[in-house]
Tab-separated table of C-alpha atoms in Angstrom:
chain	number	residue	atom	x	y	z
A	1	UNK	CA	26.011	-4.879	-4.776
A	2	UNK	CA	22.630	-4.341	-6.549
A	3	UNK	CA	20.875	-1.927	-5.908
A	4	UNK	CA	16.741	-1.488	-6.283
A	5	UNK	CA	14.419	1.758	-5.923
A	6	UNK	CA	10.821	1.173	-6.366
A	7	UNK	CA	11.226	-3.151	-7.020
A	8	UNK	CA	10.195	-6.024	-5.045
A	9	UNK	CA	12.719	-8.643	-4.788
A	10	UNK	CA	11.686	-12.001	-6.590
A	11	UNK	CA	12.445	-15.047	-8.165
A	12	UNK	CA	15.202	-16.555	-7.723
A	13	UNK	CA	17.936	-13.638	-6.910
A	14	UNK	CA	18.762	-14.472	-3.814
A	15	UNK	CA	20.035	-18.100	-4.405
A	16	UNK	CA	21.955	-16.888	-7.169
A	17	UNK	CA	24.036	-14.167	-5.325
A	18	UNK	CA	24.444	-17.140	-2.426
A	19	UNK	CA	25.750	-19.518	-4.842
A	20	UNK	CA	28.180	-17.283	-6.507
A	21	UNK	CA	29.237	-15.908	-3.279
A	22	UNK	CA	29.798	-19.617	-1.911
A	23	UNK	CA	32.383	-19.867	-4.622
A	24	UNK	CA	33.691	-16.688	-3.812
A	25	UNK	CA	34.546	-17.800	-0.567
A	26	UNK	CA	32.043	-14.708	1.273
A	27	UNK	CA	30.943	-15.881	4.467
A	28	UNK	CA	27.270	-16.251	5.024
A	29	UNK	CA	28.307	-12.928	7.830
A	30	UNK	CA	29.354	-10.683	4.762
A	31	UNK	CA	25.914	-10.703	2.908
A	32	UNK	CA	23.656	-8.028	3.637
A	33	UNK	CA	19.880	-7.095	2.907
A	34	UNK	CA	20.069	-3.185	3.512
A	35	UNK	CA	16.759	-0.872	3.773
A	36	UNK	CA	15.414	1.746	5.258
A	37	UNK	CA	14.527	0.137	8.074
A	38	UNK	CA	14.266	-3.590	9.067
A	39	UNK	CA	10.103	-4.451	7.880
A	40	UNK	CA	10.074	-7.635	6.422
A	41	UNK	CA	10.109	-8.104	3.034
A	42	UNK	CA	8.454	-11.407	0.647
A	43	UNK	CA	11.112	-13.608	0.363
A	44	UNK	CA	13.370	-12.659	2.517
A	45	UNK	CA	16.427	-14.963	2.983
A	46	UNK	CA	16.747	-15.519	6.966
A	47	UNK	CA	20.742	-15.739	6.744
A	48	UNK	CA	21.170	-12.734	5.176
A	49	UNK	CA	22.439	-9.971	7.611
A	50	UNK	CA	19.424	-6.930	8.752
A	51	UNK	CA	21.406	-4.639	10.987
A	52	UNK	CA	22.673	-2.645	8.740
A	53	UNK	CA	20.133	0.200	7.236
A	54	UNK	CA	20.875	2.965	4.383
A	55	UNK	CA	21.687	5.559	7.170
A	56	UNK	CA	24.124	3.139	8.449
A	57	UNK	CA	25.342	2.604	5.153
A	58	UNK	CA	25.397	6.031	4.060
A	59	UNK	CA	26.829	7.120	7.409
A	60	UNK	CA	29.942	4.816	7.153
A	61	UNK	CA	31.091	6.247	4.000
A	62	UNK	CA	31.670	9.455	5.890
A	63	UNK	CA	34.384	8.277	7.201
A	64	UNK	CA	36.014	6.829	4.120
A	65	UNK	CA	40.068	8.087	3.406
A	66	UNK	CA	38.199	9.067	0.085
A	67	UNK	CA	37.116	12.624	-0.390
A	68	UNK	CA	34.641	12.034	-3.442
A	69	UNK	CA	33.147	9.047	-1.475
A	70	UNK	CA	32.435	10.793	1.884
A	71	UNK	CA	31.110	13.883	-0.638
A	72	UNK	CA	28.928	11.328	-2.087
A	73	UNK	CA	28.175	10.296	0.933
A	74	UNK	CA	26.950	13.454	2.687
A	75	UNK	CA	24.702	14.137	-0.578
A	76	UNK	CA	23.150	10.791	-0.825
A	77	UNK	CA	21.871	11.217	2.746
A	78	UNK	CA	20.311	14.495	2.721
A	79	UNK	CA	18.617	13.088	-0.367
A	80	UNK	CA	17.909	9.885	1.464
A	81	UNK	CA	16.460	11.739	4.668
A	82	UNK	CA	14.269	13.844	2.579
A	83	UNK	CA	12.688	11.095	0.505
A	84	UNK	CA	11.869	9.098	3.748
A	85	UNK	CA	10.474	12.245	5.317
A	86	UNK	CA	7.862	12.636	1.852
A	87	UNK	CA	7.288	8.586	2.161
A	88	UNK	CA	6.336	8.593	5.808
A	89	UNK	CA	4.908	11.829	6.884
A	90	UNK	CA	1.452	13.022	6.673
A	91	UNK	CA	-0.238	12.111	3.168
A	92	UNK	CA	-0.552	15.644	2.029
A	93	UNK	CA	3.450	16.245	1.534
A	94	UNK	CA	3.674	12.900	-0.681
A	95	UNK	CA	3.765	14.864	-3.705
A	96	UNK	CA	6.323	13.126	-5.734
A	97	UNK	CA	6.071	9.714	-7.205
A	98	UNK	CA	8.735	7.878	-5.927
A	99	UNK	CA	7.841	9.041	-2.584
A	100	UNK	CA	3.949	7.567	-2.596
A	101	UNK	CA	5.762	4.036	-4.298
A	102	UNK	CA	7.882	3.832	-1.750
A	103	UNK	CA	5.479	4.570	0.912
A	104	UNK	CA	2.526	2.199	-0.095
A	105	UNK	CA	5.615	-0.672	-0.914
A	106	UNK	CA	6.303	-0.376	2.746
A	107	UNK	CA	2.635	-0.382	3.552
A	108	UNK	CA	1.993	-3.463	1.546
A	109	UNK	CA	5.024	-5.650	3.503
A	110	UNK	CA	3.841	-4.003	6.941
A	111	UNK	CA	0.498	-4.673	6.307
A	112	UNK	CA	0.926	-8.213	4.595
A	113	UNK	CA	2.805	-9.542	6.829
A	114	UNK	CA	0.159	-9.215	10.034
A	115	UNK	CA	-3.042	-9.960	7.496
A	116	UNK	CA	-5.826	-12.330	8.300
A	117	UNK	CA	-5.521	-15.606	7.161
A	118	UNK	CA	-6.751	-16.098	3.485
A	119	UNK	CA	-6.119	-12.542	2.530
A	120	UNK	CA	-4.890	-11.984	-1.374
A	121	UNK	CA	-2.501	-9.322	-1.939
A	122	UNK	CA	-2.169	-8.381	-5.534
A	123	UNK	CA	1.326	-7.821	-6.532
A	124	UNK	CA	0.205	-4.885	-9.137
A	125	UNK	CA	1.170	-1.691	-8.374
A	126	UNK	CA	-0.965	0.710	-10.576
A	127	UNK	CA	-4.706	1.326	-10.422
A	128	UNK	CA	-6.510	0.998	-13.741
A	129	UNK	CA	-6.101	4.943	-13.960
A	130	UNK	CA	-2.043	4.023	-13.496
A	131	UNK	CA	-2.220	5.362	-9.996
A	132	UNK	CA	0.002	4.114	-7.530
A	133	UNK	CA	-2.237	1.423	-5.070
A	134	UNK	CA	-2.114	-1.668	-2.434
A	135	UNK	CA	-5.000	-4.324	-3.248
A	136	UNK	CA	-5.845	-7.002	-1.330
A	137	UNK	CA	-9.130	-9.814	-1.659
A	138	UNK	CA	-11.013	-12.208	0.101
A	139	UNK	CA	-12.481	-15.445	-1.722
A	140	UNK	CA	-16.228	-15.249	-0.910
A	141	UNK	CA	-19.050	-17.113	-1.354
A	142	UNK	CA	-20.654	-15.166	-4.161
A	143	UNK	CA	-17.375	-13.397	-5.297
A	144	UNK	CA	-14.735	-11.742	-3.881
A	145	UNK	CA	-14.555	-8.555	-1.827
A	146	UNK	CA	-11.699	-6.590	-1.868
A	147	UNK	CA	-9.824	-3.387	-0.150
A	148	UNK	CA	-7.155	-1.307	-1.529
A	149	UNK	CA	-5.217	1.977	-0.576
A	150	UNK	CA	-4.708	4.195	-3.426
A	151	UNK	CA	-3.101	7.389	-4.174
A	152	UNK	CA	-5.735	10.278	-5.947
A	153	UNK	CA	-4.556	13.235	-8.158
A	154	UNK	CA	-3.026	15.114	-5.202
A	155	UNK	CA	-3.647	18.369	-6.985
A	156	UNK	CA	-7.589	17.697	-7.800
A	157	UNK	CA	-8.231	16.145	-4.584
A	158	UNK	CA	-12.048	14.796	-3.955
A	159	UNK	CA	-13.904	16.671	-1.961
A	160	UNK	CA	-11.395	19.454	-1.362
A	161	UNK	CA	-9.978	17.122	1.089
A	162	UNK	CA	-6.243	18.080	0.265
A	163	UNK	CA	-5.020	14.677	0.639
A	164	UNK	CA	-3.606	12.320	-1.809
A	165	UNK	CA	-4.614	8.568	-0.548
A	166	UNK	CA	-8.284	6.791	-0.281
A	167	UNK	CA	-9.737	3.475	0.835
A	168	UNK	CA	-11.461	1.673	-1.109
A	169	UNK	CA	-14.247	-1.620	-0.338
A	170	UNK	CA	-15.640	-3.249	-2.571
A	171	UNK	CA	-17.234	-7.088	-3.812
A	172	UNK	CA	-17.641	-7.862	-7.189
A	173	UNK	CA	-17.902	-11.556	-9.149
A	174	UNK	CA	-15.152	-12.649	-11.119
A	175	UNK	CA	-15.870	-12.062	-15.042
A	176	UNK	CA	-18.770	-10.018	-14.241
A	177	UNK	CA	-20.659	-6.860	-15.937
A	178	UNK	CA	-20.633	-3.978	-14.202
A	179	UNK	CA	-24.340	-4.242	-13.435
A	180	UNK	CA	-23.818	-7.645	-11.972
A	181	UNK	CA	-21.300	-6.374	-9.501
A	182	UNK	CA	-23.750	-3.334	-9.171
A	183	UNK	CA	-26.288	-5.875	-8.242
A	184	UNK	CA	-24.355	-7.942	-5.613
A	185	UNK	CA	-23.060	-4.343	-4.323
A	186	UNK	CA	-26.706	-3.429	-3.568
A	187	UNK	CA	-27.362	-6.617	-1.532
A	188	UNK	CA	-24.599	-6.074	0.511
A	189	UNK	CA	-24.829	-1.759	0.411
A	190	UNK	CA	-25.446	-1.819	4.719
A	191	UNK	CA	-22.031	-3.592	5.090
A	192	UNK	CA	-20.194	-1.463	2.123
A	193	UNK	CA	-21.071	1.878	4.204
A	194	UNK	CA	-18.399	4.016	4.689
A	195	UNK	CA	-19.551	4.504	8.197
A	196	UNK	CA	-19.993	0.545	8.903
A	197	UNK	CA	-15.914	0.182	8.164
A	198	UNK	CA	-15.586	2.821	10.304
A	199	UNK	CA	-17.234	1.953	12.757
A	200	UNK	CA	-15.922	-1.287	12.964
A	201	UNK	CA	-12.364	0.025	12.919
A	202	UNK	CA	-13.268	2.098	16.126
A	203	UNK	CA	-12.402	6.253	17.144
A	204	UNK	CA	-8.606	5.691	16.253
A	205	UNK	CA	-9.203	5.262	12.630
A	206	UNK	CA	-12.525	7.343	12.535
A	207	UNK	CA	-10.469	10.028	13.207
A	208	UNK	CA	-8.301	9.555	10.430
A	209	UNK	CA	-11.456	9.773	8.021
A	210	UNK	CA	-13.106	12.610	6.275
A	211	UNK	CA	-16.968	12.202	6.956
A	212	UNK	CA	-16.931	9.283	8.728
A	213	UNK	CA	-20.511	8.799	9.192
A	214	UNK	CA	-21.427	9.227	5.363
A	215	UNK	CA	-22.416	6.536	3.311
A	216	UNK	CA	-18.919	7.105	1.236
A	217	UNK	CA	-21.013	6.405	-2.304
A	218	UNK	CA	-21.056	8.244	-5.578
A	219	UNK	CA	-23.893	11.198	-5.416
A	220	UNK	CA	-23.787	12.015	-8.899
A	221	UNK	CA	-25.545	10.069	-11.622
A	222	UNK	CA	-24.101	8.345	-14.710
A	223	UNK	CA	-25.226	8.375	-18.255
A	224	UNK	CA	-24.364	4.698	-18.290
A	225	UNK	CA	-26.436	1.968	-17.141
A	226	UNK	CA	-25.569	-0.081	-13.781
A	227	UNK	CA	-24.971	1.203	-10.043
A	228	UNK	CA	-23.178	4.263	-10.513
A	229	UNK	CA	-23.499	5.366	-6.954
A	230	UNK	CA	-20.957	3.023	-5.959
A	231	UNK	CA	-17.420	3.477	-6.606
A	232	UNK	CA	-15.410	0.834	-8.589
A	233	UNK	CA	-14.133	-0.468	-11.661
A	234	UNK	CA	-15.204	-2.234	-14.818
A	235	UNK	CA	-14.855	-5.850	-14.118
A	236	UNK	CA	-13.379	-4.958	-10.999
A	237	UNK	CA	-15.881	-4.547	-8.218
A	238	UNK	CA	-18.173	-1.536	-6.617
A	239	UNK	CA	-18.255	-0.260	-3.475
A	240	UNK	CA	-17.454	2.707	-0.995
A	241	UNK	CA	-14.951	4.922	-0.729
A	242	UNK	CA	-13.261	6.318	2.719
A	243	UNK	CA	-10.590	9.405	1.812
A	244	UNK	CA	-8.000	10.093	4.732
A	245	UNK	CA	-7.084	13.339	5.923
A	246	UNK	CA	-4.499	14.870	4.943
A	247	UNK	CA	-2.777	14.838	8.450
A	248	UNK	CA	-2.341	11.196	7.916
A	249	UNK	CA	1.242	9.753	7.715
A	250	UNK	CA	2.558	6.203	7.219
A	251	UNK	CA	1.788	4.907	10.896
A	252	UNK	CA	-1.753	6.295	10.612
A	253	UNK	CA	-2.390	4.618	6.878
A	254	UNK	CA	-0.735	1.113	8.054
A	255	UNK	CA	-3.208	1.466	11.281
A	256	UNK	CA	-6.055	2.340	8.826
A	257	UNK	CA	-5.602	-0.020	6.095
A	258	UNK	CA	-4.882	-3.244	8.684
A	259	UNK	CA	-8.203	-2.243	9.756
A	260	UNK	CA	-9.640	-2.569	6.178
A	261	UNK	CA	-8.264	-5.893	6.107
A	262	UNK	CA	-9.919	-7.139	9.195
A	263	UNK	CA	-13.256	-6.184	7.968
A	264	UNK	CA	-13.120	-8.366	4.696
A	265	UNK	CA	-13.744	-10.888	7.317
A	266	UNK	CA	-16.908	-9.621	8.464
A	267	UNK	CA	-18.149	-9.467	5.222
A	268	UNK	CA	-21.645	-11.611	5.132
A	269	UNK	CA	-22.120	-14.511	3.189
A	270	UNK	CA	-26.102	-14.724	3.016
């Protein structure tokens, strides 16, 4: 058994645990991939038993002969049912950091798995800031534009909004300044509208969104030179910002964010 909290799988584990249990003599039957629930996952082994979740797993220990493991067992559930409650209710309870990892890792393989062809999810985890986010890109014909799902400072939230988690569009050029991504950003300001996602995504995600019909830029001016009514990130791209509400939970977010996804492809090229 291994066991991973907060890790992808990769590489080669998979194949490794296979071989050694082919010499074991474990039929394929007796190998199990257990989660929360059954989303897929990136590189997922097809043989490799589903059915069995952690409340399944957790639940059959009850009724071990063992009275430390059925202890055990009643503890790690409660703790189990808790942290899934945090990672999949509305935004504004994900106040603990294991909770928003686990909740935009499940976004990412939900979300990933239904995306439009072309779209580039980028594996890292951490904004620039080190907040947890999902980031995903589009080759263009200028640059790139790209959408993530990020988690704010829950306690300073923007706006008074009282929610943790924004969406982010923006374009930028690879190995650009800022001002050159400022630059393409203003071409293309119409389409980077807060309100244009929206209303492209249509009433189920507007309602998810705090001022939908705002331009979701920066109001406040910068010292520095460039574009600083866009939101973005040095070398990274500038764009809009759209903050959920803080009734959101993981169903809403996965809704929202497919949505972002969809749009990259509307993006124009002239």
């Amino acid at each position: 058994m291994e066991v991973k909290l907060g890790a992808g799988a990769h590489g080669d584990q998979f194949a490794a645990y296979d071989a050694w249990a082919d010499v074991k003599g474990i039929p394929v039957s007796a190998r199990y991939l257990v989660g929360p629930n059954a989303d897929p996952i990136p590189n997922e082994p097809s043989h490799w038993s589903r059915q069995l979740t952690v409340v399944g797993l957790l639940a059959s220990w009850n009724r071990s002969p063992d009275d430390l493991a059925r202890l055990l067992s009643v503890q790690a559930l409660q703790q189990f049912t808790q942290l899934e409650a945090e990672a999949t209710g509305p935004a504004s309870q994900a106040s603990i950091a294991l909770s928003d990892a686990l909740r935009l890792r499940r976004l990412a393989s939900i979300t990933q798995a239904t995306a439009p062809p072309g779209t580039i999810f980028e594996p890292k985890q951490r904004s620039e800031a080190g907040a947890a986010n999902i980031c995903a890109w589009r080759k263009t014909a200028d640059g790139y534009v790209v959408t993530e799902i990020q988690r704010l400072n829950p306690r300073s939230p923007r706006g008074g909004t009282g929610t943790p988690f924004e969406i982010r569009i923006m374009v930028g050029i690879p190995g650009a300044t800022p001002e050159a991504d400022g630059e393409l950003a203003d071409r293309h300001r119409s389409w980077l509208a807060r309100r244009s996602f929206v209303r492209y995504a249509g009433s189920t995600v507007q309602a998810m969104v705090v001022a939908p019909e705002d331009d979701g830029f920066k109001t406040e001016k910068s010292r520095g030179k460039g574009h600083p009514r866009y939101y973005g990130y040095k070398g990274g791209g500038q764009g809009s910002s759209t903050v959920l509400r803080s009734t959101v939970d993981l169903n809403d977010m996965v809704i929202a964010f497919s949505g972002a996804l969809q749009y990259l492809t509307t993006y124009p090229e002239q």
